[in-house]
mmCIF file of C-alpha atoms and ligand atoms in Angstrom:
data_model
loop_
_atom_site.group_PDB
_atom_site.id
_atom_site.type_symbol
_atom_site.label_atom_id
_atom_site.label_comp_id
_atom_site.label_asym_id
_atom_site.label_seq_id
_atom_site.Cartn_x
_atom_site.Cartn_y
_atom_site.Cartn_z
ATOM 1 C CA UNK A 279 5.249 -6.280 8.866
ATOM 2 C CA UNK A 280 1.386 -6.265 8.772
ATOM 3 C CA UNK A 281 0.845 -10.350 9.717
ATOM 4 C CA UNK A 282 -0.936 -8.868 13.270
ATOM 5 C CA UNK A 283 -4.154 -6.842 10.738
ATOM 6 C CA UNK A 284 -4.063 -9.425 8.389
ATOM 7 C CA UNK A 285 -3.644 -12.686 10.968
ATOM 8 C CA UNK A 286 -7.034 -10.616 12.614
ATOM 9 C CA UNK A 287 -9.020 -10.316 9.640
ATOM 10 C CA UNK A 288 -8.738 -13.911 9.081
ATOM 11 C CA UNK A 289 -9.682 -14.687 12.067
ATOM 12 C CA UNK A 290 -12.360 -12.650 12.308
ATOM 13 C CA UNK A 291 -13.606 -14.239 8.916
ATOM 14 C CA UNK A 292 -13.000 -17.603 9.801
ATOM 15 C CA UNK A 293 -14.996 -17.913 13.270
ATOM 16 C CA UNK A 294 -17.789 -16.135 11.928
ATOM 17 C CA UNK A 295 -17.922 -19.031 9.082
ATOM 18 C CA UNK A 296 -17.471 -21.165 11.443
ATOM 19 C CA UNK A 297 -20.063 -20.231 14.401
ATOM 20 C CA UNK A 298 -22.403 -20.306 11.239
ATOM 21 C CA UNK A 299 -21.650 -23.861 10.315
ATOM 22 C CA UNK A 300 -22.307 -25.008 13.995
ATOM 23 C CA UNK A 301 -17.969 -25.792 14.198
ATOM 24 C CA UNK A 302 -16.922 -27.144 17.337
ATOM 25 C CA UNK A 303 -13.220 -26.917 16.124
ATOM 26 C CA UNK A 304 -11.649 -25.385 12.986
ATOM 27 C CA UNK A 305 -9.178 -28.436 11.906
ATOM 28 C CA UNK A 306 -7.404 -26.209 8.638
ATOM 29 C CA UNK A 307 -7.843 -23.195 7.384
ATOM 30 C CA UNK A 308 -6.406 -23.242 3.766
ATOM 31 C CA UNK A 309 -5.074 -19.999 2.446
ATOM 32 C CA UNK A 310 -3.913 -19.013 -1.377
ATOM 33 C CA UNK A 311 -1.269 -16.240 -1.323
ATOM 34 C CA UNK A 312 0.222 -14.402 -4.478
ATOM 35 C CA UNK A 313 3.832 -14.289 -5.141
ATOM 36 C CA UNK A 314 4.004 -11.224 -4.458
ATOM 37 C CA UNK A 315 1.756 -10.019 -1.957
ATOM 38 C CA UNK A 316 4.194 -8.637 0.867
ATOM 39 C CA UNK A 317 3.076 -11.590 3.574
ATOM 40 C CA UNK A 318 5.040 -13.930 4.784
ATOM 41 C CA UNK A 319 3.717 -17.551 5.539
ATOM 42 C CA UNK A 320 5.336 -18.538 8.778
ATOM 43 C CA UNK A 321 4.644 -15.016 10.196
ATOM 44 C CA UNK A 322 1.181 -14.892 9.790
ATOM 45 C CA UNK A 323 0.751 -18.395 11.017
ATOM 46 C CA UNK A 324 2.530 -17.587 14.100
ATOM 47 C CA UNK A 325 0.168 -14.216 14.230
ATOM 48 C CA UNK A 326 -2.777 -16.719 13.885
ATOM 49 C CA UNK A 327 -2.095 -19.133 16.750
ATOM 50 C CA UNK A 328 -1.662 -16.249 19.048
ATOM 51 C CA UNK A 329 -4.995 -15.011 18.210
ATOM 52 C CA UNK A 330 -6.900 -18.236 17.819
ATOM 53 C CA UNK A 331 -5.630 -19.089 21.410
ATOM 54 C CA UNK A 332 -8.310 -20.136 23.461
ATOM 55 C CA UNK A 333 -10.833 -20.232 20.645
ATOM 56 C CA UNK A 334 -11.973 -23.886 19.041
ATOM 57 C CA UNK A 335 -9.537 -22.757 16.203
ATOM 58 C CA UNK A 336 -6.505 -22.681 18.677
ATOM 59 C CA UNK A 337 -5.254 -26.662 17.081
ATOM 60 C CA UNK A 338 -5.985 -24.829 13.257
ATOM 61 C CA UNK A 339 -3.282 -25.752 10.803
ATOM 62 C CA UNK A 340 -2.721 -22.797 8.403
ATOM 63 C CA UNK A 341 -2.099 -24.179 4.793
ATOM 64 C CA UNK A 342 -0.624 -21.899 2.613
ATOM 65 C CA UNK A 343 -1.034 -22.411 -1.228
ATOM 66 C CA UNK A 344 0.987 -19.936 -3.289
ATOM 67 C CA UNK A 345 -0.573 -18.267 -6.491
ATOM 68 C CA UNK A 346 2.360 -16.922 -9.279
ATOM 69 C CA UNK A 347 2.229 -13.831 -10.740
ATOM 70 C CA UNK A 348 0.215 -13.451 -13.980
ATOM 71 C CA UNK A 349 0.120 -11.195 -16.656
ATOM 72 C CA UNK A 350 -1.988 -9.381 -18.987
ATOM 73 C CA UNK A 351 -0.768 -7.812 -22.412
ATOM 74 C CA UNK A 352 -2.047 -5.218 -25.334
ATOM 75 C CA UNK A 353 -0.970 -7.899 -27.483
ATOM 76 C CA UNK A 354 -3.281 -10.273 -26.301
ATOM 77 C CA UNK A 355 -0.968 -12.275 -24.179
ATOM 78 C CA UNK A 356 -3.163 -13.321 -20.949
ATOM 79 C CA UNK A 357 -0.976 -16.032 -18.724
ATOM 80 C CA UNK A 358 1.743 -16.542 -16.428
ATOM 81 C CA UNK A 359 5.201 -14.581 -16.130
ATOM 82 C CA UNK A 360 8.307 -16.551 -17.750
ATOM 83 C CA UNK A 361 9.551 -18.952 -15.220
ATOM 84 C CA UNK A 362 12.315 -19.545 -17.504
ATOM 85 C CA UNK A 363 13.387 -16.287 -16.977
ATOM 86 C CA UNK A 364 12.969 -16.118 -13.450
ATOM 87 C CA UNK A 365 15.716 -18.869 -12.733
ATOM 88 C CA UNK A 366 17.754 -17.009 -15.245
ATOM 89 C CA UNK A 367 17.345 -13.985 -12.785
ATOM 90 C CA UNK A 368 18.103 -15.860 -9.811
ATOM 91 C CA UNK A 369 21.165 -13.562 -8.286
ATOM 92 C CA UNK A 370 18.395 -11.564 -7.178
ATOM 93 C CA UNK A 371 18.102 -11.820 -3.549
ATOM 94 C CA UNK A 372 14.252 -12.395 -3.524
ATOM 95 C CA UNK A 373 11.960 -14.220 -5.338
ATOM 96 C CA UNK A 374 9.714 -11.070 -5.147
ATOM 97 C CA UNK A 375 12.586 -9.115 -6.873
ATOM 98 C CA UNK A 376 12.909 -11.441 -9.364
ATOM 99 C CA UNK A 377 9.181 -11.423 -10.317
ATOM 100 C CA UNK A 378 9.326 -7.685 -10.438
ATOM 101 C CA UNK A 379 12.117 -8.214 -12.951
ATOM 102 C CA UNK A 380 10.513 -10.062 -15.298
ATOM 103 C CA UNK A 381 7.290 -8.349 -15.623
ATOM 104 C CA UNK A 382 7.223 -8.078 -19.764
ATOM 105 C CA UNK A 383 5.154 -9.561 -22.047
ATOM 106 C CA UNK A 384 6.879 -13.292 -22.861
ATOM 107 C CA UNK A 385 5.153 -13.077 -26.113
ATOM 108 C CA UNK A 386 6.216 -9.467 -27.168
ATOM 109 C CA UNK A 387 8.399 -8.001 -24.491
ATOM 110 C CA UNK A 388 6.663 -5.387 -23.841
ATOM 111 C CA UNK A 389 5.596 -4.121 -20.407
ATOM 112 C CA UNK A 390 2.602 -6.097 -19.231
ATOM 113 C CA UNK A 391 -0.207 -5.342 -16.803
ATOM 114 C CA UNK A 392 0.101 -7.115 -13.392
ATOM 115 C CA UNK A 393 -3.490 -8.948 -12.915
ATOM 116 C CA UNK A 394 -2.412 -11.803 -10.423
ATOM 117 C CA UNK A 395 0.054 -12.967 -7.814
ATOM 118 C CA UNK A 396 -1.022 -10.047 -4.982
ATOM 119 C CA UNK A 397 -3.584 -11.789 -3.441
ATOM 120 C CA UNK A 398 -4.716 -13.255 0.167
ATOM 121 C CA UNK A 399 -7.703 -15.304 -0.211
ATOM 122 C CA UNK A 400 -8.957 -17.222 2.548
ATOM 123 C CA UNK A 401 -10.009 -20.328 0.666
ATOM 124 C CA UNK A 402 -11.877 -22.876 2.612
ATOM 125 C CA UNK A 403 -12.034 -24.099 6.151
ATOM 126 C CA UNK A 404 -12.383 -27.390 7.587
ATOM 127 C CA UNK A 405 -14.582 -28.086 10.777
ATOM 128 C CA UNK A 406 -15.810 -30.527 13.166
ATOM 129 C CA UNK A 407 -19.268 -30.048 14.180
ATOM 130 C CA UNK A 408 -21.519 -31.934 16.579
ATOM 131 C CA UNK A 409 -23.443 -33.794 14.706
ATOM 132 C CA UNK A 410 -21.109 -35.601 12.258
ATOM 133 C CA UNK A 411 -23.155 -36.907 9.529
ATOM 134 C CA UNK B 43 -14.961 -33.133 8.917
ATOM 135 C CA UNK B 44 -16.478 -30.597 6.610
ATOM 136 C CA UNK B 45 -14.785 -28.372 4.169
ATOM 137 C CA UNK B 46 -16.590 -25.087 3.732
ATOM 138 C CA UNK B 47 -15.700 -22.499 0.511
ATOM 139 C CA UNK B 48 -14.969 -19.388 1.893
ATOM 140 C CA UNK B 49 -13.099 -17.499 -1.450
ATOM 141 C CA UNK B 50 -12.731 -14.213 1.038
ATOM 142 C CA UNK B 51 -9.869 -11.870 -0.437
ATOM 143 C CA UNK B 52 -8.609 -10.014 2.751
ATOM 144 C CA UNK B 53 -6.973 -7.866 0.183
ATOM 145 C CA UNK B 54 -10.172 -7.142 -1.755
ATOM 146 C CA UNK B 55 -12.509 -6.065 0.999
ATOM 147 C CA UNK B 56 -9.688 -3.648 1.780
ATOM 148 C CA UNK B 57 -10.565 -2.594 -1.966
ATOM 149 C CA UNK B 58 -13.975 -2.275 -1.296
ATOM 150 C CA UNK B 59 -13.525 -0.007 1.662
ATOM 151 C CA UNK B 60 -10.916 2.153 -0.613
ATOM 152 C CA UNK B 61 -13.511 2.651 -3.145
ATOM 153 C CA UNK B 62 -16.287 3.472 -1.060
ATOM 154 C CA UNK B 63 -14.217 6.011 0.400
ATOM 155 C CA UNK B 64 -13.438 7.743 -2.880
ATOM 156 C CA UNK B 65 -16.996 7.650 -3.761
ATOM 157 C CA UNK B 66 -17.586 9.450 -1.087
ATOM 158 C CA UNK B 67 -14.149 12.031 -1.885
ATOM 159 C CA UNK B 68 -15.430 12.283 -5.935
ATOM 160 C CA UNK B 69 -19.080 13.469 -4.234
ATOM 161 C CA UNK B 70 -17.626 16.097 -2.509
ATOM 162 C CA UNK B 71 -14.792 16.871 -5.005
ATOM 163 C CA UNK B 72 -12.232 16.778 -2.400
ATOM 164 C CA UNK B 73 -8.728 15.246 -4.529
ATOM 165 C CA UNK B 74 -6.838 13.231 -2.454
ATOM 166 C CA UNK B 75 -3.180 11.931 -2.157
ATOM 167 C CA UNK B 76 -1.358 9.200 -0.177
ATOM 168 C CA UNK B 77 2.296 9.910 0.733
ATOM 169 C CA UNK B 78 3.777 7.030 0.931
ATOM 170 C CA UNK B 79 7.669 6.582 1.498
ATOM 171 C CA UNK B 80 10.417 5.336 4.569
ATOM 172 C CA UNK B 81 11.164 7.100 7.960
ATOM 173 C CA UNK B 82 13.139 10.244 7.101
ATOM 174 C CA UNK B 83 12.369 10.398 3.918
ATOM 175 C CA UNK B 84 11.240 13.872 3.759
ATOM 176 C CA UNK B 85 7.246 13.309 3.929
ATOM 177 C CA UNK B 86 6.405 15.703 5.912
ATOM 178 C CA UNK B 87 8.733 18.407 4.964
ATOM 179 C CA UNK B 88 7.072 17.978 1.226
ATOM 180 C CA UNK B 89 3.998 17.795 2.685
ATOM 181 C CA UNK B 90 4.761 21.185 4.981
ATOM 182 C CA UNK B 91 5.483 23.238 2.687
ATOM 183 C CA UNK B 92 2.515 21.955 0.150
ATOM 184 C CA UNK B 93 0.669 23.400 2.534
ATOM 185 C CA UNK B 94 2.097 26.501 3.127
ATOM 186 C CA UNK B 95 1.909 27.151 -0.351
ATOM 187 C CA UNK B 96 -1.376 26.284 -1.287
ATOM 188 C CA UNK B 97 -3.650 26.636 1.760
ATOM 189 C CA UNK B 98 -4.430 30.043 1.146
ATOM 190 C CA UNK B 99 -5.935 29.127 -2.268
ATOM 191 C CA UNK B 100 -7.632 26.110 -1.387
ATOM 192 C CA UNK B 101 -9.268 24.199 1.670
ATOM 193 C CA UNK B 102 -6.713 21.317 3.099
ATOM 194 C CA UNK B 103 -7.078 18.729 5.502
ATOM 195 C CA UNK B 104 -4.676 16.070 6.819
ATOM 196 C CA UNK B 105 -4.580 12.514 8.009
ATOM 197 C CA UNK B 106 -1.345 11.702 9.854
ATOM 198 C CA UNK B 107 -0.579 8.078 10.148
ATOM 199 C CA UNK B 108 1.550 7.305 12.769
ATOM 200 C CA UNK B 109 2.653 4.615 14.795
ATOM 201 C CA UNK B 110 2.552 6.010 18.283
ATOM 202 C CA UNK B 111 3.821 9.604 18.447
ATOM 203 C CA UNK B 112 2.038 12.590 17.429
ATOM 204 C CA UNK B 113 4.849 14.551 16.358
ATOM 205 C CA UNK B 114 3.828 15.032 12.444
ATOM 206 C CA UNK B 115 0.351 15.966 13.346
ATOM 207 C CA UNK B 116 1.386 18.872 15.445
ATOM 208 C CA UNK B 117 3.346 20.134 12.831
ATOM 209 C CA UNK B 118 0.735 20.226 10.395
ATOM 210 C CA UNK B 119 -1.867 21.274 13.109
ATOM 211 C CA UNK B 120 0.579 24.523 13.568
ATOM 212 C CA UNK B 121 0.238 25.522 10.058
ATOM 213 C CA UNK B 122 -3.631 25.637 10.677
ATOM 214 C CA UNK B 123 -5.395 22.800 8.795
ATOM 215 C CA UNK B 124 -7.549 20.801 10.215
ATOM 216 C CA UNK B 125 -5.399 17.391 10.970
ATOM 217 C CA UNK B 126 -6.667 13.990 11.820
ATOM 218 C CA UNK B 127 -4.136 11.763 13.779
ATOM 219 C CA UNK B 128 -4.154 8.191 13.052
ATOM 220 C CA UNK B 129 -2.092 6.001 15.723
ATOM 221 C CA UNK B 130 -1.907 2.230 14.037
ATOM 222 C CA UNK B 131 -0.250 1.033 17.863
ATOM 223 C CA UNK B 132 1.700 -1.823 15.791
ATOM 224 C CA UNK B 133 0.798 -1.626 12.311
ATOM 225 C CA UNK B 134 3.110 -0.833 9.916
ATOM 226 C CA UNK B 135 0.532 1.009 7.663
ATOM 227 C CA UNK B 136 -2.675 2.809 7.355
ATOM 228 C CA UNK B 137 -5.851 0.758 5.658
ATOM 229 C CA UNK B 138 -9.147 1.823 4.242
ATOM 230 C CA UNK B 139 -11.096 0.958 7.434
ATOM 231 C CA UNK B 140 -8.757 3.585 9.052
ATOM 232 C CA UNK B 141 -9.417 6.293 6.623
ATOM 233 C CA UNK B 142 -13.287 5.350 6.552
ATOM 234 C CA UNK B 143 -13.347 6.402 10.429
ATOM 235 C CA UNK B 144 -11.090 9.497 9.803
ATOM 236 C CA UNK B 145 -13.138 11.061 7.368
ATOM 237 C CA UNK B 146 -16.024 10.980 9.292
ATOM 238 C CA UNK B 147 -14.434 13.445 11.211
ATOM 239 C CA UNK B 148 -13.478 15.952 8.662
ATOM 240 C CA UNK B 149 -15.862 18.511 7.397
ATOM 241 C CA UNK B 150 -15.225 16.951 3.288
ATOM 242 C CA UNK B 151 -17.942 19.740 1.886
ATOM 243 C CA UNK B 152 -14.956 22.574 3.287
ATOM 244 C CA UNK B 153 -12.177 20.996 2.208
ATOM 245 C CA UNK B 154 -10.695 20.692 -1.719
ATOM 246 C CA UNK B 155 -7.420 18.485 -0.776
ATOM 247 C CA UNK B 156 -6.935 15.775 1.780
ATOM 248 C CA UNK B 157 -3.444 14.543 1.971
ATOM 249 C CA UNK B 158 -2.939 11.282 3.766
ATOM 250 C CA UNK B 159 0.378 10.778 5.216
ATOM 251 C CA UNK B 160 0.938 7.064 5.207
ATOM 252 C CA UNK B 161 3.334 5.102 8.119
ATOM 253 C CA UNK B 162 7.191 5.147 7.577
ATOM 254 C CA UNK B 163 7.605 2.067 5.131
ATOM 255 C CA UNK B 164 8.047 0.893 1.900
ATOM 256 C CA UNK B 165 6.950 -2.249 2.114
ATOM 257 C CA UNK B 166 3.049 -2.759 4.069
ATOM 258 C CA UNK B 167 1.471 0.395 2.766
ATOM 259 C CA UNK B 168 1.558 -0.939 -0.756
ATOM 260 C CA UNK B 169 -1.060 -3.599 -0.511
ATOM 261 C CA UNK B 170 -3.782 -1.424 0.866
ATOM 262 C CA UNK B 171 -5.236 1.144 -1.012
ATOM 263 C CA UNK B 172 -7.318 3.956 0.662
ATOM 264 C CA UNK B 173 -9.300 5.445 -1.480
ATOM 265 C CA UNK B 174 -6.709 8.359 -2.620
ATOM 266 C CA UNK B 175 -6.442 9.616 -6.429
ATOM 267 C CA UNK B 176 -3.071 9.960 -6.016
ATOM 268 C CA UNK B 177 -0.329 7.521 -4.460
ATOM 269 C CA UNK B 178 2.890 9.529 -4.039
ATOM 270 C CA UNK B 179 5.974 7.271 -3.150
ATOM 271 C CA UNK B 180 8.817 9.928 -1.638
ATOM 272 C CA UNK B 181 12.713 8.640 -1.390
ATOM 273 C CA UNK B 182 15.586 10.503 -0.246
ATOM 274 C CA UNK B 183 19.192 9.517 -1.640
ATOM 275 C CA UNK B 184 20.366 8.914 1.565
ATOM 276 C CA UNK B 185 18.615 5.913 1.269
ATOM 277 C CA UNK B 186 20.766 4.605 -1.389
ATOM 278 C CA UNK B 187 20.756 4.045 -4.810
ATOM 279 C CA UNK B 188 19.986 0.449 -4.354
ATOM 280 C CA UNK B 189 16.683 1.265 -2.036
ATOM 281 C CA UNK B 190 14.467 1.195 -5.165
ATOM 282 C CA UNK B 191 15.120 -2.294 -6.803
ATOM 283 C CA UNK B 192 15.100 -3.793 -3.323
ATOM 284 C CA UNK B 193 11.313 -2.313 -3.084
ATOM 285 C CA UNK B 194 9.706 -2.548 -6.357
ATOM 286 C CA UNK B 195 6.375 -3.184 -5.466
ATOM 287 C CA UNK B 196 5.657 0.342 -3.808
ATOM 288 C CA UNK B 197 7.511 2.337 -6.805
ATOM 289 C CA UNK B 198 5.552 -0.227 -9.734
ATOM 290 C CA UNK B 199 1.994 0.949 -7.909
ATOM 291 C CA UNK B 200 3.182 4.504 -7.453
ATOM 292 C CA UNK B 201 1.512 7.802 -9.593
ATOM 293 C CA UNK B 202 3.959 10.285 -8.650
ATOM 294 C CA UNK B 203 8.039 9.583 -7.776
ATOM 295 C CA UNK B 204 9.778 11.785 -5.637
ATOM 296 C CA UNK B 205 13.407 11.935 -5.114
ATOM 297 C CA UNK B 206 14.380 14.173 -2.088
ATOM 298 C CA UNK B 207 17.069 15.547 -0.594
ATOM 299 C CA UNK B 208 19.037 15.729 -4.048
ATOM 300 C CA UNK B 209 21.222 18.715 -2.487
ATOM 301 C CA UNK B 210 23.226 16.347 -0.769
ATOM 302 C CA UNK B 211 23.356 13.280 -3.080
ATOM 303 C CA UNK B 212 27.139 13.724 -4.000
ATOM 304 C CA UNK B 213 27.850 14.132 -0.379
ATOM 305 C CA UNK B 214 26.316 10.475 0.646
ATOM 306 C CA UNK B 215 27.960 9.197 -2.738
ATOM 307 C CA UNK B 216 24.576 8.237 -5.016
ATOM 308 C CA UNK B 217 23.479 9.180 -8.205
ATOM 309 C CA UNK B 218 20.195 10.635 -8.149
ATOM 310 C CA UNK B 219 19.643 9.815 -11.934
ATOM 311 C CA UNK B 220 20.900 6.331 -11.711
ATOM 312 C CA UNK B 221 17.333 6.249 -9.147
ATOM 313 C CA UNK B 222 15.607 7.810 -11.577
ATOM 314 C CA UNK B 223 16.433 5.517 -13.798
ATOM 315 C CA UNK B 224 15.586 2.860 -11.850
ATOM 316 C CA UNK B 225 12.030 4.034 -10.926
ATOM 317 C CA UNK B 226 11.595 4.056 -14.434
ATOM 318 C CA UNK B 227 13.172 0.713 -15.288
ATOM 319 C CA UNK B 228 10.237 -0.671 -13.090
ATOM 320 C CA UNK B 229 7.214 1.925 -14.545
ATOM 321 C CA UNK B 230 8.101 3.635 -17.559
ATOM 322 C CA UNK B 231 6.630 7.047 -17.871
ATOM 323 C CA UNK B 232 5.707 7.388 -14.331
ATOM 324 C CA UNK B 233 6.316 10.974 -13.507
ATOM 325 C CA UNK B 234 9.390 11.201 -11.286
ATOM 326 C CA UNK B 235 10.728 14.491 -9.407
ATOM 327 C CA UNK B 236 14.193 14.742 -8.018
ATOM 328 C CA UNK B 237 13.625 17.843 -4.862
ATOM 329 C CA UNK B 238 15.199 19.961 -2.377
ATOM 330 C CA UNK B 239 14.173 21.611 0.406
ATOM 331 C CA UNK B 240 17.006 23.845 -0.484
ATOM 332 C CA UNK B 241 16.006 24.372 -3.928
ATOM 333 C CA UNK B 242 12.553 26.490 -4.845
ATOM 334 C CA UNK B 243 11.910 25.193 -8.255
ATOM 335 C CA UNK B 244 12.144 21.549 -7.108
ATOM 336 C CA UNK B 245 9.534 22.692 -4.544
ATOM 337 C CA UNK B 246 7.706 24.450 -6.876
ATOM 338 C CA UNK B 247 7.268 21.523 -9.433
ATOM 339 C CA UNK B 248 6.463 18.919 -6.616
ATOM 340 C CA UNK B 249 3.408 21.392 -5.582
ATOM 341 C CA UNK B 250 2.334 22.093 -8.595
ATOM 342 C CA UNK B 251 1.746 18.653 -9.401
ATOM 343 C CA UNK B 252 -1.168 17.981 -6.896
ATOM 344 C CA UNK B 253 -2.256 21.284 -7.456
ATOM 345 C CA UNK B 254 -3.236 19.989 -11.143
ATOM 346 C CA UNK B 255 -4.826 17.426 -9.344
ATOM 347 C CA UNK B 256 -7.144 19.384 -7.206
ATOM 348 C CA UNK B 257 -7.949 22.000 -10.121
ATOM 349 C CA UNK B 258 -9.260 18.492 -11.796
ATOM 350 C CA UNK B 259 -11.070 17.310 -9.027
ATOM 351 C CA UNK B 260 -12.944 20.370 -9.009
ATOM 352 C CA UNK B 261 -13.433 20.455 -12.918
ATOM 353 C CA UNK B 262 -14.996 16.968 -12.748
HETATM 354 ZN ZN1 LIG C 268 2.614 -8.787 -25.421
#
């Protein structure tokens, strides 16, 4: 579990935006996380509350947008993983199992290169500020 | 209400610190290895006897990463190499910022190999990269033979596979080749050794393999 460093870093990133923009209150804070980046959602929300307790993001809604896995071939092939595939392999007991599963070319079958679906990106922030305009 | 663009990867500027610290590693030709794998795994027995074996022909230094005690340090400390404790309090693994501040206090122009013993875990350590040339990913069969599809992050991102303790597999009732085969169901041709503390050879290969590493570094 590593929500606590990541819940911090975000935090740490989002007042400093946000003392730069002049926020009196951070409203959302909208986050894109890959498929399979080992984070979970309601954890790190919970980690981010704590933090932003007493701070003018302590009311922040964390949104969570999920990013799929995406792949990257010799052959060429340059797209997502094969979702078809993915419901096919749903005994698995996690989604992130199931991803790791499937991680061939759809086009060939070969073994592709991983180039998306690991990332935390803090996307955008939404503030109040004094002076609404 | 205003929306403001921030487009920070948290991951990424973990990244950045990783490379900066290997920068600084390739300028002082020190190679470096992460040892990554669960509690009881055997990391620090491997990494023990590593040591023992090769400090005489090269300079080593260690970074323990632990989350409170200080019990793997000391035993590295007692073979005499310089060790750097790393205490994450709650974290479940170490990060680039950690190893930034550690090798500040490690003389890198007198040493040739840094090995970097990460926290007890498959799971956090792989998403933060710390500047190492080598990521190691050790694995006992007492684990289970099922412990590598339910992780397959850590073994997908991995250089080096290490099976351990394959003296007693039979006794615990797992098939160190069905792992194997596993590991390499998820990376094909990823290097994978199946050791023994028991067993010299096993030993022998697993040290000789970041020994090619360091002779490498220093070729570069
Ligand atoms: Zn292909």
């Amino acid at each position: 579990m590593h929500e606590l460093s990541i819940a911090c870093e975000i935090f740490e990133q989002v007042m400093s935006t946000a003392k730069e923009h002049g926020a009196t209150e951070v409203k959302h804070v909208t986050l894109q996380m890959g498929r399979l980046s080992h984070t979970n959602p309601e954890q790190l929300s919970f980690c981010f509350n704590v933090l932003a307790d007493e701070s003018i993001a302590k009311d922040a809604d964390l949104i969570v947008e999920m990013i799929p896995p995406s792949l990257e071939c010799e052959c060429g092939y340059k797209g997502a993983v094969d979702e078809k595939k993915i419901r096919e392999n749903c005994e698995f007991e996690s989604e992130l199992l199931a991803y790791a599963a499937v991680m061939e070319c759809p086009v060939c079958g070969k073994p592709a290169q991983l180039t998306g679906g690991r990332e935390l990106i803090i996307k955008s922030i939404e503030i109040e500020t004094e002076n609404q305009d | 209400m205003h929306v403001i663009d921030m487009g920070h990867d948290v991951y990424k500027a973990n990244d950045k610190v990783a490379e900066k610290n290997k920068k600084k590693l390739d300028k002082y030709q020190v190679f470096s290895v992460n040892v990554m794998g669960a509690i009881g795994s055997g990391k620090t027995t491997l990494i023990e006897e590593a040591i023992r074996q090769l400090k005489d022909k090269y300079k080593i230094a260690v970074i323990a990463g632990d989350v409170v005690a200080e019990m793997d340090s000391s035993r590295f400390r007692k073979l005499d190499v310089p060790t750097i404790p790393i205490n994450t309090g709650k974290e479940c693994h170490l990060d680039a910022k950690l190893v930034e501040k550690a090798l500040d206090e490690i003389d890198l122009s007198n040493t040739d190999l840094l090995i970097i013993e990460n926290v007890g875990n498959l799971i956090c350590p792989v998403d933060f990269k710390l500047g190492e040339h080598l990521r190691v990913v050790i694995v006992s069969v007492t684990e289970g033979d099922d412990i590598i599809l339910k992780h397959p992050m850590i073994f997908k991102t991995s250089d080096l596979a290490v099976i351990n303790k394959v003296d007693i597999a039979h006794a615990v009732d797992v098939d160190a080749e069905k792992m194997r085969d596993d590991i390499l169901s998820l990376k094909p041709n990823v290097p994978v050794i199946l050791t023994s503390k028991h067993d010299w050879e096993s030993l022998e290969t697993w040290i000789s393999f970041i020994e090619l590493g360091v002779k490498e570094a220093q070729n570069r």
